[in-house]
Amino acid sequence: MLAVTLALLVGAAVGVLVARRLAARRLTAAVPPAPAAEPAPPVLARRVLEVMSTAAVVLDPADEVVLANSAARRMGVVRGGRVVVDDLRRLARAARRDGEPHTRVVDTRGRLGREPIAVSARVAPLMESGYVALLLEDVTETRRLEAVRRDFVANVSHELKTPIGALTLLAEAVQDAADDPEAIRRFAGRMQHEGIRLGRLVAELIELSRLQGAEPLPSDTVVEVDDVVVEAMDRTRLAAESAGIVVVTGGERGLAVCGSEAQLVTALANLIDNAVAYSSPGTRVAVGIRRREGHVEVSVSDQGIGIPETDLERVFERFYRSDPARSRSTGGTGLGLAIVKHIATNHGGGVSVWSVEGSGSTFTLRLPAAADDTDDSGPHTVDSVAVGPGVDERGTP
């Protein structure tokens, strides 16, 4: 591919020179050009370069741009007939001086009005004419993904090390307490807790990896929001009852979105689990549903400890915990909200948070409404339904 591209660049550059000389001769001789039956090879080469996704630039011996395709202009490295990135000009001079290609990743930060990008540049001299060809590819996203992947591996290693280390120590403690049944029961209980935590961490890592793989969603599948809420509340019922927390739901009914019901249930269950984990016994967690501006909003509000303002922008990061001590006691992995964010994004929506420290938090999952459910003729409300200790499925104490 590179050889073909360079050949095209050579042809285009030579074509430009030939065209300029022919034009000069025609002006001197005052002879009108004869119409061509079909495009000349240099013209075809230029047209091919224009439709290429790779940015291509040809510089003359004075570093003036004689050819730049549309991809190069969009990248913003060419302006006013000059290459505006100093590192690229230096790379071109080095290739011209050495007579051989040079390859390097160049940071183009500092361009006015444009975001910084990383460019993979291959610069090669064109024969011995002093002309130089530059092939440029934007690798900003690739570099960002590599950085994310490195951080992810480092975080996973750290998170796995904690429960594995705890299990190892507990196993040694059990071995040393072979003659103490009470100690063995206590250590076994701790081992079970750490084992459950480790299993949950692995399961959520697998789920997050699958979501980040951008698997196609069944976008033509209509999902009833009421069914999602019922299933999510059923999944979290035991945790809420154990914590002495009542989960109530209310708002509009009969709303629908498009996507994966299983993923949406996982997202909402994670939000409810999170609310239960950070609430005090005897408080309520409320799940509200409403339609707004072509979207369905499902909010989960608690009366818990709240989130400090400095942490609000980071709560959806992987492995981030605003209260690490509480997360350890509840078995939290720090991945639940990251999973919610990815599910919402994959469905064309988003998730937001409002919180005041000491006054509770509200997480809102916002999803595009199904095509036949975007009318705003009026809400269809449902009476509040609650589940929790001493409350049946109809909300009756």
C-alpha positions as a printed Julia matrix, in Angstrom:
397×3 Matrix{Float64}:
   0.0     0.0     0.0
   2.81    2.42    0.89
   4.66    1.65   -2.35
   1.51    2.31   -4.36
   0.89    5.54   -2.49
   4.44    6.74   -3.02
   4.14    5.89   -6.71
   0.98    7.94   -6.9
   2.69   10.81   -5.14
   5.63   10.66   -7.52
   3.26   10.59  -10.48
   1.24   13.45   -9.11
   4.32   15.55   -8.35
   5.83   14.89  -11.76
   2.44   15.62  -13.29
   2.34   18.99  -11.55
   5.8    19.89  -12.88
   4.97   18.71  -16.41
   1.67   20.59  -16.35
   3.41   23.78  -15.24
   6.05   23.52  -18.01
   3.43   22.77  -20.65
   1.37   25.73  -19.5
   4.43   27.99  -19.78
   5.18   26.74  -23.29
   1.59   27.21  -24.39
   1.53   30.75  -23.12
   4.76   31.49  -24.99
   3.6    29.94  -28.23
   0.02   31.27  -27.87
  -1.29   27.93  -29.02
  -4.6    26.79  -27.47
  -4.43   23.32  -25.85
  -6.1    20.44  -27.62
  -9.01   18.83  -25.73
  -8.07   15.49  -24.13
 -10.26   12.47  -24.68
  -9.6    11.13  -21.21
  -7.8    12.3   -18.02
  -4.01   12.09  -18.15
  -2.27    9.75  -15.67
  -1.1    12.64  -13.4
  -4.7    13.87  -13.19
  -5.89   10.4   -12.26
  -3.17   10.15   -9.63
  -4.28   13.41   -8.07
  -7.89   12.25   -8.02
  -6.91    8.99   -6.34
  -4.98   10.9    -3.67
  -8.01   13.11   -3.03
 -10.2    10.14   -2.07
  -7.56    8.51    0.14
  -8.16    8.53    3.9
  -4.41    8.87    4.51
  -3.14   12.45    4.45
  -0.62   13.03    1.66
   1.61   16.07    1.09
   4.38   16.74   -1.45
   6.99   19.41   -0.69
   9.36   21.01   -3.2
  13.06   21.64   -2.44
  12.11   24.91   -0.69
   9.59   23.1     1.55
   6.67   24.69   -0.28
   3.56   22.53   -0.63
   2.98   21.53   -4.26
   0.36   18.92   -3.46
  -1.88   18.25   -0.45
  -4.97   16.09   -0.52
  -8.19   16.82    1.36
  -7.25   14.53    4.26
  -4.1    16.59    4.88
  -6.08   19.82    4.8
  -8.64   18.43    7.26
  -5.83   17.37    9.56
  -4.72   21.0     9.67
  -1.02   20.42    9.01
  -1.05   22.53    5.83
  -1.89   26.22    5.77
  -1.09   28.88    3.22
   1.07   26.61    1.09
   3.28   25.61    4.04
   3.44   22.73    6.5
   2.71   24.39    9.85
   4.14   21.66   12.09
   7.84   22.24   12.77
   8.61   18.58   13.47
   7.2    17.55   10.09
   9.33   20.13    8.28
  12.44   18.92   10.12
  11.56   15.34    9.25
  11.21   16.31    5.57
  14.62   17.97    5.56
  16.2    14.92    7.18
  14.7    12.62    4.55
  15.88   14.94    1.76
  19.38   15.12    3.27
  19.76   11.39    3.94
  18.06   10.25    0.77
  16.02    7.63    2.61
  12.6     7.4     4.28
  12.07    8.49    7.88
   9.19    7.37   10.13
   8.12    9.01   13.37
   5.1     9.82   15.53
   4.7    13.58   15.77
   2.63   15.57   18.26
   0.85   18.39   16.42
  -0.33   20.26   19.52
  -0.3    24.02   19.27
  -2.31   24.33   16.05
  -4.71   27.24   16.43
  -8.34   26.24   16.94
  -7.65   22.5    16.79
  -7.33   19.72   19.3
  -3.85   18.2    19.74
  -3.39   15.0    17.77
  -0.64   12.43   17.38
   0.37   11.79   13.77
   2.29    8.83   12.44
   4.42   10.35    9.68
   6.38    8.54    6.97
   8.52   10.91    4.92
  10.34    9.77    1.78
  12.39   11.6    -0.88
  11.06   11.46   -4.44
  14.04   10.35   -6.56
  16.81   13.01   -6.58
  14.62   15.97   -7.37
  14.58   17.42   -3.86
  10.86   16.78   -3.64
   9.63   14.96   -0.51
   6.43   13.01    0.09
   4.72   12.93    3.51
   2.16   10.27    4.42
   0.34   11.14    7.65
  -2.08    9.12    9.74
  -3.94   10.3    12.86
  -3.09    7.84   15.65
  -4.52    9.9    18.53
  -7.3     7.44   19.29
  -4.94    4.47   19.03
  -2.57    6.03   21.54
  -5.44    6.9    23.87
  -6.73    3.33   23.76
  -3.25    2.01   24.48
  -3.01    4.27   27.52
  -6.47    3.19   28.7
  -5.53   -0.46   28.22
  -2.32   -0.04   30.25
  -4.21    1.68   33.06
  -6.9    -0.98   32.96
  -4.39   -3.83   33.28
  -2.63   -2.04   36.14
  -5.92   -1.43   37.95
  -7.11   -5.0    37.45
  -3.82   -6.36   38.79
  -4.12   -4.18   41.87
  -7.76   -5.05   42.51
  -7.24   -8.79   42.08
  -4.22   -8.73   44.37
  -6.3    -7.63   47.37
  -8.81  -10.52   47.6
  -6.23  -13.09   46.49
  -3.84  -11.91   49.19
  -6.64  -12.01   51.76
  -7.58  -15.57   50.79
  -3.97  -16.67   51.1
  -3.63  -15.18   54.58
  -6.96  -16.63   55.71
  -5.97  -20.08   54.45
  -2.77  -19.87   56.51
  -4.81  -18.76   59.53
  -7.15  -21.73   59.15
  -4.19  -24.05   58.95
  -2.7   -22.62   62.14
  -6.06  -22.81   63.95
  -6.71  -26.48   63.23
  -7.54  -27.14   66.89
  -9.87  -24.13   67.3
 -13.3   -24.79   65.67
 -14.57  -21.3    66.49
 -11.59  -19.63   64.78
 -11.96  -21.92   61.77
 -15.63  -20.93   61.39
 -14.7   -17.25   61.62
 -11.89  -17.54   59.11
 -14.04  -19.65   56.79
 -16.69  -16.95   56.82
 -14.11  -14.36   55.85
 -12.81  -16.63   53.1
 -16.33  -16.98   51.74
 -16.75  -13.2    51.77
 -13.48  -12.65   49.89
 -14.32  -15.45   47.46
 -17.69  -13.86   46.65
 -15.98  -10.51   46.19
 -13.38  -12.04   43.87
 -16.07  -13.81   41.84
 -18.07  -10.61   41.51
 -14.98   -8.69   40.42
 -14.18  -11.24   37.7
 -17.79  -11.29   36.49
 -17.94   -7.5    36.27
 -14.58   -7.37   34.49
 -15.93   -9.78   31.89
 -19.12   -7.71   31.55
 -17.2    -4.45   31.2
 -14.82   -5.98   28.64
 -17.79   -7.2    26.59
 -19.46   -3.79   26.71
 -16.27   -2.03   25.63
 -16.0    -4.42   22.71
 -18.84   -2.44   21.07
 -20.9    -5.51   20.3
 -23.91   -4.56   18.16
 -27.13   -4.11   20.1
 -30.49   -5.45   18.94
 -31.59   -1.89   18.18
 -34.88   -3.02   16.68
 -35.91   -4.76   19.92
 -38.45   -2.74   21.92
 -37.94   -3.02   25.67
 -40.69   -2.18   28.15
 -39.23    0.02   30.87
 -41.74   -1.35   33.41
 -40.32   -4.85   32.88
 -36.77   -3.56   33.36
 -37.7    -1.89   36.65
 -39.52   -4.97   37.98
 -36.6    -7.28   37.14
 -33.97   -4.9    38.57
 -35.92   -4.53   41.82
 -36.31   -8.28   42.07
 -32.54   -8.74   41.71
 -31.81   -6.27   44.48
 -34.63   -7.33   46.82
 -32.49   -9.51   49.07
 -29.77   -6.87   49.5
 -32.37   -4.21   50.35
 -34.15   -6.42   52.88
 -30.86   -7.39   54.52
 -29.91   -3.72   54.87
 -33.34   -2.72   56.21
 -34.01   -0.4    53.27
 -37.31    0.06   51.42
 -37.14    0.43   47.61
 -40.13    2.25   46.1
 -41.0     2.98   42.49
 -43.38    5.36   40.75
 -43.87    7.64   37.78
 -45.08    7.06   34.24
 -45.82    3.58   32.97
 -46.07    2.03   29.53
 -42.85    3.65   28.3
 -40.44    1.8    26.02
 -36.89    2.09   24.69
 -34.9     0.12   22.12
 -31.96   -2.12   22.92
 -31.0    -5.01   25.16
 -33.31   -5.73   28.08
 -30.63   -7.78   29.87
 -28.12   -4.91   29.73
 -30.67   -2.33   30.87
 -31.67   -4.53   33.81
 -27.99   -4.83   34.74
 -27.54   -1.04   34.6
 -30.59   -0.28   36.74
 -29.79   -3.07   39.21
 -26.29   -1.64   39.61
 -27.74    1.79   40.41
 -30.14    0.32   42.98
 -27.39   -1.83   44.51
 -25.19    1.24   44.78
 -27.96    3.24   46.45
 -28.64    0.44   48.94
 -24.94    0.03   49.76
 -24.53    3.73   50.62
 -27.8     4.18   52.55
 -28.54    3.8    56.22
 -31.04    1.25   57.6
 -34.61    2.54   57.74
 -34.23    4.86   54.75
 -35.77    4.66   51.28
 -34.46    4.24   47.76
 -36.83    5.62   45.11
 -36.94    4.58   41.45
 -38.71    7.15   39.26
 -39.71    6.91   35.59
 -40.66    9.74   33.26
 -40.66   10.71   29.6
 -38.94   13.95   28.65
 -37.98   15.44   25.27
 -38.03   12.16   23.36
 -36.15   10.3    26.08
 -37.07    8.02   28.94
 -35.44    8.91   32.24
 -35.12    6.37   35.04
 -33.8     7.91   38.25
 -32.61    6.19   41.42
 -32.58    8.41   44.52
 -31.35    7.51   47.99
 -31.14    9.14   51.4
 -27.59    7.99   51.99
 -24.27    9.6    52.76
 -24.03   11.49   49.47
 -20.96   12.12   47.35
 -18.42   14.91   47.88
 -18.48   17.52   45.12
 -14.84   16.79   44.26
 -15.75   13.17   43.47
 -18.81   13.77   41.28
 -16.85   13.91   38.03
 -15.01   10.66   38.78
 -17.69    8.31   40.1
 -18.12    6.67   36.68
 -14.42    5.83   36.35
 -13.41    2.2    36.62
 -12.34    1.17   40.14
 -13.01    4.64   41.54
 -14.66    4.67   44.96
 -15.65    7.82   46.82
 -15.61    5.84   50.1
 -13.08    2.97   49.76
 -13.61    1.73   53.33
 -17.36    1.35   52.8
 -16.81   -0.35   49.43
 -14.58   -2.94   51.07
 -17.16   -3.68   53.74
 -19.95   -4.05   51.16
 -17.87   -6.02   48.68
 -18.01   -3.28   46.05
 -15.66   -3.58   43.09
 -15.69    0.0    41.8
 -16.94   -1.22   38.4
 -20.72   -0.96   38.8
 -21.09    2.67   37.73
 -18.57    2.23   34.9
 -20.75   -0.59   33.58
 -23.83    1.64   33.84
 -22.09    4.36   31.84
 -21.05    1.97   29.06
 -24.52    0.45   28.81
 -26.12    3.9    28.61
 -23.63    5.02   25.95
 -24.12    1.85   23.9
 -27.87    2.58   23.88
 -27.36    6.14   22.64
 -28.08    7.65   26.04
 -26.21    8.73   29.13
 -26.14    8.72   32.91
 -25.79   11.66   35.27
 -25.55   12.18   39.01
 -26.76   14.81   41.47
 -25.6    14.62   45.05
 -25.12   16.64   48.2
 -22.84   15.22   50.84
 -24.95   14.05   53.77
 -28.24   14.42   51.87
 -28.22   11.52   49.42
 -27.71   11.09   45.69
 -29.79   10.75   42.52
 -28.49    8.87   39.48
 -30.47    9.32   36.26
 -30.32    6.91   33.34
 -31.46    8.72   30.16
 -32.32    6.64   27.08
 -33.92    7.48   23.72
 -37.58    6.51   23.71
 -38.79    3.91   21.21
 -40.04    5.35   17.91
 -43.71    4.73   18.75
 -43.34    6.1    22.26
 -42.19    9.66   21.65
 -45.53   11.43   21.83
 -46.13   13.72   24.78
 -49.91   13.45   24.87
 -49.78   13.13   28.63
 -48.31   11.03   31.39
 -49.73    7.7    32.45
 -48.77    7.5    36.09
 -48.62    4.51   38.35
 -49.01    4.57   42.09
 -45.88    4.08   44.13
 -44.8     0.47   44.56
 -42.41   -0.54   47.31
 -40.36   -3.55   48.22
 -38.38   -4.04   51.37
 -38.7    -5.37   54.87
 -42.35   -5.76   55.82
 -43.65   -4.65   52.4
 -45.21   -6.87   49.75
 -44.98   -6.43   45.96
 -48.04   -4.13   45.85
 -46.44   -1.74   48.34
 -48.78   -2.77   51.13
 -47.14   -2.89   54.59
